[in-house]
Coordinates of C-alpha atoms in Angstrom, one line a residue:
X1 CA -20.1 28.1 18.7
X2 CA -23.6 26.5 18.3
X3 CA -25.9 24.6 20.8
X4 CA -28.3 23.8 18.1
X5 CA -26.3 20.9 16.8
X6 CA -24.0 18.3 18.6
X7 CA -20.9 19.6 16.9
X8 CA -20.0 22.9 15.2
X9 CA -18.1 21.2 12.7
X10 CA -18.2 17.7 11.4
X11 CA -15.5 15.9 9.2
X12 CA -16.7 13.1 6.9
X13 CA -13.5 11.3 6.9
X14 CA -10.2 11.2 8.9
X15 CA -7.5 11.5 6.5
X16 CA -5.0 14.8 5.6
X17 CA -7.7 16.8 4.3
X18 CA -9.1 16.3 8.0
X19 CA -6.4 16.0 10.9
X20 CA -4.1 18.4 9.3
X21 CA -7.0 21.3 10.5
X22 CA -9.3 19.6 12.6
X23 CA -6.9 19.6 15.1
X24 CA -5.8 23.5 15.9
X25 CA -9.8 24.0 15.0
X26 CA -10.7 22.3 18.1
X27 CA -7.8 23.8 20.2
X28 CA -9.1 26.7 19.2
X29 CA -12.3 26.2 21.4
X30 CA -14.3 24.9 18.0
X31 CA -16.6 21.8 19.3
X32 CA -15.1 19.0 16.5
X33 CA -16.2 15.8 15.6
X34 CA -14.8 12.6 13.1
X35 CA -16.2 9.9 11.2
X36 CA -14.0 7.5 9.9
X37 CA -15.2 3.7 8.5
X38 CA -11.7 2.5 8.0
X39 CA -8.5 3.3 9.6
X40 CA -8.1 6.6 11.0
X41 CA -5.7 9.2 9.2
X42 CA -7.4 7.8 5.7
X43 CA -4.8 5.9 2.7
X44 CA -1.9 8.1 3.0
X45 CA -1.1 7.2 6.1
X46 CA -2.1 3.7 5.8
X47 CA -1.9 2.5 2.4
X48 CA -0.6 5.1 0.5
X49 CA 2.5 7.7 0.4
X50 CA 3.8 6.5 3.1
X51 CA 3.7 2.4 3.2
X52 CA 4.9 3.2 -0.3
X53 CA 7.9 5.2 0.3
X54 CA 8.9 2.7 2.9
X55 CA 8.6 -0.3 0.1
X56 CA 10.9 2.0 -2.0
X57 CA 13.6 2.9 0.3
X58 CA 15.6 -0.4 -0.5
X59 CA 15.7 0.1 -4.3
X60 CA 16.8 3.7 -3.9
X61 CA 20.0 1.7 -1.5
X62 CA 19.9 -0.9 -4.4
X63 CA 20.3 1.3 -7.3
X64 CA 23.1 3.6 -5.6
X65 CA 24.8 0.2 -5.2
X66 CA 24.6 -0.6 -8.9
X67 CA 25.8 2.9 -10.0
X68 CA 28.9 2.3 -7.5
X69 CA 29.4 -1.3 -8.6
X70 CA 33.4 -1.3 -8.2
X71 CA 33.2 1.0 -5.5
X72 CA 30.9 -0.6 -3.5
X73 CA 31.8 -4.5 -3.2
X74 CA 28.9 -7.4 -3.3
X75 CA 25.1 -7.6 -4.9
X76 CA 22.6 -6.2 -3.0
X77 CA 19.2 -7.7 -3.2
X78 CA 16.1 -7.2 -1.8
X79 CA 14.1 -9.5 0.5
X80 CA 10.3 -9.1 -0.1
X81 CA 9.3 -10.9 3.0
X82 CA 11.1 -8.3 5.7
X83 CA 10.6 -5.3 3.3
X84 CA 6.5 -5.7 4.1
X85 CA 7.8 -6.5 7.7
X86 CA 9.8 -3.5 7.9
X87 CA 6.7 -1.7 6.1
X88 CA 4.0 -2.0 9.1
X89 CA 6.7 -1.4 11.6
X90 CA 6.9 2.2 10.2
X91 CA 3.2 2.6 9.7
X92 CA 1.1 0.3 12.0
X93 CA 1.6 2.6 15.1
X94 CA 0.1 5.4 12.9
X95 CA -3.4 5.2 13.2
X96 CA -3.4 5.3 16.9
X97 CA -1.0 8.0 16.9
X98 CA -3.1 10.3 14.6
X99 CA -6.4 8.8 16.9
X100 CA -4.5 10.1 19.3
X101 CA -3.6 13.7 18.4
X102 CA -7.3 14.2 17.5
X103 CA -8.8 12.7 20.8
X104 CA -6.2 15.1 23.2
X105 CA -7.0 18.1 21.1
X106 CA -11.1 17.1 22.2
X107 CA -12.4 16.0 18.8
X108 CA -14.8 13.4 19.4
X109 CA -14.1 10.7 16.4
X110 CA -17.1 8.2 15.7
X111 CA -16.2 5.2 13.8
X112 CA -18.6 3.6 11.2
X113 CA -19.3 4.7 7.9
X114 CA -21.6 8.0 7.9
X115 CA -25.0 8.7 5.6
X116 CA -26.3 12.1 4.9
X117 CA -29.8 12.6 6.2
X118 CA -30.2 16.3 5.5
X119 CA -27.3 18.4 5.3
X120 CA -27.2 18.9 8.8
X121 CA -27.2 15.3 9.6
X122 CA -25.1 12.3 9.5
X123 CA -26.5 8.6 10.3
X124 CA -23.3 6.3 12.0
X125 CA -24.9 3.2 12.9
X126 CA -28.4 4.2 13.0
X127 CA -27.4 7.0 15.1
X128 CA -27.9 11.0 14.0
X129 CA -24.7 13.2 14.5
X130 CA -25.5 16.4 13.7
X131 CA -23.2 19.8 13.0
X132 CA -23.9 23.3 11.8
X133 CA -21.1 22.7 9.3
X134 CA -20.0 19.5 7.5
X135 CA -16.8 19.0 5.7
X136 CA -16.6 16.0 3.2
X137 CA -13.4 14.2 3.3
X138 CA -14.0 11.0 1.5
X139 CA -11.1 11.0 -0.5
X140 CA -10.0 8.9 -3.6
X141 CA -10.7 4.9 -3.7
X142 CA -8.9 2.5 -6.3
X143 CA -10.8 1.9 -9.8
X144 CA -11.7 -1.7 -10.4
X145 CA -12.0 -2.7 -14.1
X146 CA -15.8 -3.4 -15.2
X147 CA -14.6 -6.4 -17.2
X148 CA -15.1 -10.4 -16.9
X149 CA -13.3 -11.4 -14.2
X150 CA -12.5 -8.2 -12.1
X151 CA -12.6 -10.4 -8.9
X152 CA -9.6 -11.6 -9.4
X153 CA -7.7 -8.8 -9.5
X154 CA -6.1 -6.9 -6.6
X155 CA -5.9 -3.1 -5.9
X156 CA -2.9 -1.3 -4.5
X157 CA -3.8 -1.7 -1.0
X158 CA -3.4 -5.2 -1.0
X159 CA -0.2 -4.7 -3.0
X160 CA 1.7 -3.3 0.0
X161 CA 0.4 -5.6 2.5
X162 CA 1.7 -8.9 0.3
X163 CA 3.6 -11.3 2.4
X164 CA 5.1 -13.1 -0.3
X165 CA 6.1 -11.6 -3.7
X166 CA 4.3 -13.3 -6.8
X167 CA 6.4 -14.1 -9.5
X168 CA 4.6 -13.0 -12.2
X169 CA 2.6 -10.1 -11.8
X170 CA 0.5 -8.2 -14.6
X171 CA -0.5 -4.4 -13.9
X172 CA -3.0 -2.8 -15.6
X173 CA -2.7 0.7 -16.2
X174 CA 0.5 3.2 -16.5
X175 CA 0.0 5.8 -14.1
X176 CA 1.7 6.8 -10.6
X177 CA 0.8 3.6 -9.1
X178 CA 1.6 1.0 -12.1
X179 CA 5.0 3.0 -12.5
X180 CA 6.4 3.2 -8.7
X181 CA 5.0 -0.5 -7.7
X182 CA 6.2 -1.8 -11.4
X183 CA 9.4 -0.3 -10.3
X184 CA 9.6 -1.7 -6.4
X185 CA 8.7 -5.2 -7.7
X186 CA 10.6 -5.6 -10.4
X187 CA 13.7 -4.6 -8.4
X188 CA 12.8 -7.1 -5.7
X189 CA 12.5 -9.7 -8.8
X190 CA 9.4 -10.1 -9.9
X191 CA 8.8 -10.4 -13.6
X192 CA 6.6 -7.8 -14.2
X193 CA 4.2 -6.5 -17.8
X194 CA 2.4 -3.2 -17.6
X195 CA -0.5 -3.1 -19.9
X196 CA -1.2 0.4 -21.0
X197 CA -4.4 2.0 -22.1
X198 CA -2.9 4.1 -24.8
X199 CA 0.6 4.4 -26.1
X200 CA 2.3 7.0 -23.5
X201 CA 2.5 6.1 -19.3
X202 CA 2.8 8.8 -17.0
X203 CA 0.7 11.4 -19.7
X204 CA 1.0 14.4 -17.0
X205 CA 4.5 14.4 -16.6
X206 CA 7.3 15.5 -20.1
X207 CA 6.9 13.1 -22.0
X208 CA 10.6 12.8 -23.0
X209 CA 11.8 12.3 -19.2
X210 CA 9.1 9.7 -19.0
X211 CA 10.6 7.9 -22.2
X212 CA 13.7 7.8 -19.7
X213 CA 12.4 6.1 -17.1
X214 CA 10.6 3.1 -19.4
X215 CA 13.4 2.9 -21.7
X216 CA 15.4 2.2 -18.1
X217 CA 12.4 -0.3 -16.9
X218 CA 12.5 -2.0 -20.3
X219 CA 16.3 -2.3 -19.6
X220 CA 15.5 -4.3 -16.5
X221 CA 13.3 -6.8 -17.9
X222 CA 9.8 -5.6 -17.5
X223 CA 7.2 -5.6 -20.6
X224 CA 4.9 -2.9 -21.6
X225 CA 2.2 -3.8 -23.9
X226 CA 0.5 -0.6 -25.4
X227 CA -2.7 -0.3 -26.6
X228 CA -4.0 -3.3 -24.6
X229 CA -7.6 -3.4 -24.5
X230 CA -7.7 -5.5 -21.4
X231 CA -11.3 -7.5 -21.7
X232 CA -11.3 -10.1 -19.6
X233 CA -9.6 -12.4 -16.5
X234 CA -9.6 -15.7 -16.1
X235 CA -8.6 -18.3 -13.5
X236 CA -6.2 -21.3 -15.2
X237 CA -5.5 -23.3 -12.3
X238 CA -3.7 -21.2 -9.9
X239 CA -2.5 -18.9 -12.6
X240 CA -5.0 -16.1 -14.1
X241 CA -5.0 -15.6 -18.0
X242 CA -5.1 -12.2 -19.1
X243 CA -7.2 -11.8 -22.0
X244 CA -6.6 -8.3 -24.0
X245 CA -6.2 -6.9 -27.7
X246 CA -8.0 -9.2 -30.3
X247 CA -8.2 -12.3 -27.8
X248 CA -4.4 -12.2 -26.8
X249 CA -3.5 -13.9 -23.3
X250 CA -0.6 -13.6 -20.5
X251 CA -0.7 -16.0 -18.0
X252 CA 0.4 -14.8 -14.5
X253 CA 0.5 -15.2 -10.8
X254 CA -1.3 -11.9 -9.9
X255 CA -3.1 -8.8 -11.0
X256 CA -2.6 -5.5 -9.9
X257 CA -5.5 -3.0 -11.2
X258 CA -3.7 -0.2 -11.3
X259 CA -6.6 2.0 -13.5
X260 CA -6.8 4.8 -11.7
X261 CA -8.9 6.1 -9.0
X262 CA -11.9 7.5 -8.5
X263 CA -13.9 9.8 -5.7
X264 CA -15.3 8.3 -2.4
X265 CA -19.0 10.4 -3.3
X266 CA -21.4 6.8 -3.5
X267 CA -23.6 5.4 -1.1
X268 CA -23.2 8.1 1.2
X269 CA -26.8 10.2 1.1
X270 CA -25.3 13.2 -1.4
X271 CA -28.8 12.2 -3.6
X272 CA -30.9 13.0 -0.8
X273 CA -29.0 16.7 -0.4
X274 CA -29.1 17.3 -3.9
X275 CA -25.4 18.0 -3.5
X276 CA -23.7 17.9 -7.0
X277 CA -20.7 15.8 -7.9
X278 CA -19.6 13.6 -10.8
X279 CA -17.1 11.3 -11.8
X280 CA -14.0 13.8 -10.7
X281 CA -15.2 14.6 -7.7
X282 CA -17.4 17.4 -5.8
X283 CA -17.2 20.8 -7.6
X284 CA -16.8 23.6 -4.8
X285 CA -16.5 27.4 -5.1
X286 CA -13.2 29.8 -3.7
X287 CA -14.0 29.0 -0.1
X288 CA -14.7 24.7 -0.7
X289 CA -18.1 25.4 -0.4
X290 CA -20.2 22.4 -2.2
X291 CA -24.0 24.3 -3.6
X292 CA -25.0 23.5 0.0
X293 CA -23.2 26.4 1.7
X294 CA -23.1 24.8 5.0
X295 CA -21.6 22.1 3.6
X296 CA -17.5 21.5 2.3
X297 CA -15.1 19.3 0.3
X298 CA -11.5 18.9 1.5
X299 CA -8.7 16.5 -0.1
X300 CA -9.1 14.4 -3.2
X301 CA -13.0 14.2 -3.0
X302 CA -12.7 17.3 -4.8
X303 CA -13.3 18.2 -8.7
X304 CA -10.0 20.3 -8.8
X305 CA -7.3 21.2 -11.1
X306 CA -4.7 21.0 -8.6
X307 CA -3.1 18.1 -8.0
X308 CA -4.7 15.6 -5.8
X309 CA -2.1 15.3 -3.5
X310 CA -1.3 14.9 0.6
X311 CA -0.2 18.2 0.5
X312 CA -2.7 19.8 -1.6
X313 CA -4.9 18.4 1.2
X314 CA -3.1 19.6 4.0
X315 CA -3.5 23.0 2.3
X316 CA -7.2 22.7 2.2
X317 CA -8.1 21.7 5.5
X318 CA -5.7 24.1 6.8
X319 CA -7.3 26.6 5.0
X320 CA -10.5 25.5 6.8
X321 CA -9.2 26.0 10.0
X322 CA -8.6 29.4 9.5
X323 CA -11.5 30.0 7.9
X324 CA -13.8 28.1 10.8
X325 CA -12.2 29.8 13.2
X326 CA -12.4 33.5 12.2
X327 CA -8.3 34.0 10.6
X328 CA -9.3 34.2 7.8
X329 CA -12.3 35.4 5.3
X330 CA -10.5 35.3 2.4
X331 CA -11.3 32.8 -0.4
X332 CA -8.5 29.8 -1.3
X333 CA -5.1 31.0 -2.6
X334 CA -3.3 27.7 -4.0
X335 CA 0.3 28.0 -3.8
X336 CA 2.8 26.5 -6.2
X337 CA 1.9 22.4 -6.3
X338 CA 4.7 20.3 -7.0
X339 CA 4.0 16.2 -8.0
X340 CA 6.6 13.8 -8.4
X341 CA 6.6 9.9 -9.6
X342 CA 8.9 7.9 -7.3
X343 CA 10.4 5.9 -10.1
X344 CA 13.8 5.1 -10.0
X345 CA 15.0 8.0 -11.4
X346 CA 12.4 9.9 -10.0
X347 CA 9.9 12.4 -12.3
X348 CA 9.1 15.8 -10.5
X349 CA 7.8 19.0 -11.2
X350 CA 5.9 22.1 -10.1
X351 CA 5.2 25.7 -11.9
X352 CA 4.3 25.7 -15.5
X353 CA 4.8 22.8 -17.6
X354 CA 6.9 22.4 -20.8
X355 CA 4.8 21.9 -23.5
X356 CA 3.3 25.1 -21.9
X357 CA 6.3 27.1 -21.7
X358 CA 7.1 26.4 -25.3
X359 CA 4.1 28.1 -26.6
X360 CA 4.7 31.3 -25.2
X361 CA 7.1 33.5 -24.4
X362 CA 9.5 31.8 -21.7
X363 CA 13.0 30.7 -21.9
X364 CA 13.5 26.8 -21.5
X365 CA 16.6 26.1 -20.2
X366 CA 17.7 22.3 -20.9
X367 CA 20.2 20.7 -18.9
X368 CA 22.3 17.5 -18.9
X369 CA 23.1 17.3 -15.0
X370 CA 25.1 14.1 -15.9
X371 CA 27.7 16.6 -16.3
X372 CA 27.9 18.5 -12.7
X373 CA 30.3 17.2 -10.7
X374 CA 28.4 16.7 -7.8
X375 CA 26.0 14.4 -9.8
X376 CA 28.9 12.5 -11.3
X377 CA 29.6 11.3 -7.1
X378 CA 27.7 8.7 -7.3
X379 CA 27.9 8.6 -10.6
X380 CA 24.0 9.1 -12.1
X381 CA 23.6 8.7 -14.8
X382 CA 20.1 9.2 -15.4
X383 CA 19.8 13.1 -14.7
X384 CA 18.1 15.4 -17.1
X385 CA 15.7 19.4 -16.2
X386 CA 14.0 21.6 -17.8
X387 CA 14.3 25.1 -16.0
X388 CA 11.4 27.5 -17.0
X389 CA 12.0 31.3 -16.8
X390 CA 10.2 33.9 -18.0
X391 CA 11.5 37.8 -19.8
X392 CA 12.5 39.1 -16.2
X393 CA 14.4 35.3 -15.3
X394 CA 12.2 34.6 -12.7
X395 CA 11.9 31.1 -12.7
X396 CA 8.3 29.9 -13.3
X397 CA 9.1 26.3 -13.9
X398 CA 11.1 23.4 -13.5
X399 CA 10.8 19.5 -14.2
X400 CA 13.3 17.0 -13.7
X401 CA 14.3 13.5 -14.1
X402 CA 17.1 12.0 -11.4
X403 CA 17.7 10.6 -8.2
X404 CA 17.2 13.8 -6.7
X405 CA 14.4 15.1 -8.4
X406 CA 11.7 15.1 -5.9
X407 CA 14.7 17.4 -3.4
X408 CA 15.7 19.5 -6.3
X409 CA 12.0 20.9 -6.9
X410 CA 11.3 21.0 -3.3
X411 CA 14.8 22.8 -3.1
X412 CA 13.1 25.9 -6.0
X413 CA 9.9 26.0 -4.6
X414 CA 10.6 29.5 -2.8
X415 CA 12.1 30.6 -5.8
X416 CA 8.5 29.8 -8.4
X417 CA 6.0 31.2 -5.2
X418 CA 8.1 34.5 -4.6
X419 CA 9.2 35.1 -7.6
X420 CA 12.9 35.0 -6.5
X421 CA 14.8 37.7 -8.7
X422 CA 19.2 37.8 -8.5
X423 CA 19.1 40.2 -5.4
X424 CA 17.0 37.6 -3.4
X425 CA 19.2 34.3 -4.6
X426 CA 22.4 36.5 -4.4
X427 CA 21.3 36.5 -0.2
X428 CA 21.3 32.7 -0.3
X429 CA 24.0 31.1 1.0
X430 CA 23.9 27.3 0.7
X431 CA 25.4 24.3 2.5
X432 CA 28.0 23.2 0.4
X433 CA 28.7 20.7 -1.3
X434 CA 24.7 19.6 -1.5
X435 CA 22.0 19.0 -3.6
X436 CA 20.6 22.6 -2.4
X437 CA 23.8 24.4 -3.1
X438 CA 24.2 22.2 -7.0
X439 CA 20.8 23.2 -7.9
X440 CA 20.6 27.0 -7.0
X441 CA 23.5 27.1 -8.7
X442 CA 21.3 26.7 -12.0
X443 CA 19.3 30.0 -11.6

């Protein structure tokens, strides 16, 4: 601990890549403080993974409906209005819950947006905080298009906190967020058109599963329109045109840019530092050290390979902890990262991918799980993996398309990170019947 500076470590941010190790940092006697210009515990939290997942939950009821249509009597259908209600129920307490767990653990948090004066010093409000070590935490923010018209466009934050449900709705882009909000909307009835950048949505995930899930989307009435240079849009009375691909329009009720997003690294003082970044993110060594050494990245801010994930961050500033408070001096080891798209079927993966595998020497194992029984209870079909195993059948990677997808990789996690040979699944004895129990059953 320090008495040269007010803290002995500073976040820059309050989200996952904070909380998740700030916290035991300061109960371990570490003096802590926060900044936070928005809502404490950052967009997961708020307006991200979880205000999402609560927005999906009724299509995951509707679509088990429609697969047991006979079985289960009536049409389901989902009402926008109480969804969004049902929405800040689950998350609005949130904030002040995570405020919360960092004020009783003794972390001082200081809201206003902070500016780097030196890189022992941040500015709130015209005030100096100062710290002998400063994480940055900034995160990711939504892409807006630099195109004509980009006003009138939305971004997905304002997406989840809709009280009424347009109509129409054109998304721009085909990644993670154009596919899972594409997918909540149009099941709650919205008429929705995806314009794609290229030809392909979803370009980190195999590609075949991903033809699954739009041939499925197409199926249920939503357009995509690849290759659309978007240019321009304009306000047509209270509808906005579209304008893309040699002057072509779509007239619709609202925009979602759904373009991607980029790191949280402007406007606050990195200039001044010298601290290098670029448009990915902050570049830090094996121990999330920026080139300033008293100075760290944590979470999505950073230029990273990994996925830029909630629990990728957890990891990090976890790893922080330990490494603040004297557990550990070991540099970063990333475990095993699964990512999943929560379409409906879902996407998921984790270990190596596909069109990896097939260029060396692994065995892919392909499997229709239409055909398991236990798949075939609610009767999916939609169901498809790719199990990954190289010459000694350990497994080393798996992807899937389903229902279940985002259970069954969480489900072979242990087995990719330990490298799980027959003698350690052989000691595993599942709960039967279950997902768990179906999808060992593989290996």
């Amino acid at each position: 601990m320090t008495n040269q500076y007010d803290y002995d470590v500073l976040y820059l941010g309050s989200g996952h890549g904070t909380f998740d190790g700030a916290i035991p940092l300061a109960q371990s006697g570490v003096k802590v403080g926060v900044i936070e210009a928005d809502m404490i515990g950052g967009t997961c939290p708020n307006y991200g993974c979880n205000a999402k997942i609560t927005l999906d939950a009724p299509v995951v009821l509707t679509r088990a409906a429609e697969r047991l249509s006979g079985i289960v009597q009536g049409n389901l259908n989902i009402d926008w209005a109480q969804n969004e209600a049902h929405k800040e129920t689950v998350i609005n307490g949130l904030p002040d819950m995570i405020g919360g767990l960092l004020t009783d653990s003794g972390i001082d948090v200081i809201h206003g947006r902070g500016v780097f004066e030196d890189n022992h010093t941040i500015v709130v409000a015209g005030k100096s905080v100062t710290a002998d070590k400063i994480v940055i935490s900034t995160g990711l923010r939504p892409h807006r298009l630099d195109i004509s018209g980009s006003e009138l466009a939305h971004d997905s934050r304002e997406f989840m906190s809709l009280k009424t449900l347009p109509q129409k709705i054109a998304i721009i882009g085909s990644g993670y967020i154009s596919m899972e909000f594409a997918t909540i909307a149009n099941a709650a009835g919205a008429d929705i058109t995806v314009f794609m950048h290229g030809d392909r949505a979803l370009r980190q995930f195999h590609a075949p599963y991903v033809d699954k899930v739009v041939t499925d989307l197409k199926q249920r009435g939503v357009t995509f329109i690849s290759n659309a240079d978007v240019t321009a849009f304009e306000q047509n009375g209270d509808q906005i045109q579209v304008i893309y691909s040699d002057n072509q329009s779509l007239s619709v009720d609202w925009v979602l840019d759904a373009s991607g997003r980029v790191p949280n690294v402007d406007n606050i003082g990195l200039e001044t530092l010298g601290l290098i970044y670029n448009k990915s993110g902050i570049p830090v060594n094996d121990y999330l050290q920026t080139n300033i050494d008293n100075i760290y990245a944590s979470g999505d801010v950073i230029d990273k390979t990994q996925p830029k994930l909630t629990p990728t961050a957890i990891f990090e500033s976890t790893y922080l902890f330990k490494q603040f408070s004297g557990q550990t001096k070991a540099s970063i080891h990333y475990p095993v990262v699964p990512s999943v798209v929560f379409t409906s079927p879902r996407i998921a993966q984790a270990g190596m991918l596909v069109q990896d595998a097939e260029k060396g020497d692994y065995v892919v194992q392909q499997t229709d799980l239409t055909k398991d029984w236990y798949r075939q209870v609610d009767n999916e079909t939609l169901a498809d993996n790719t199990l990954i195993f190289d010459q000694q059948h350990n497994l080393v990677g798996v992807t899937e398309v389903s229902e279940q997808a985002e259970n069954v990789i969480n489900t072979l996690l242990p087995a990719i990170e330990f490298k799980f040979g027959p003698d350690e699944i052989g000691r595993l004895i599942h709960l039967f019947p279950s997902i768990g129990m179906a999808t060992w059953g593989q290996l």
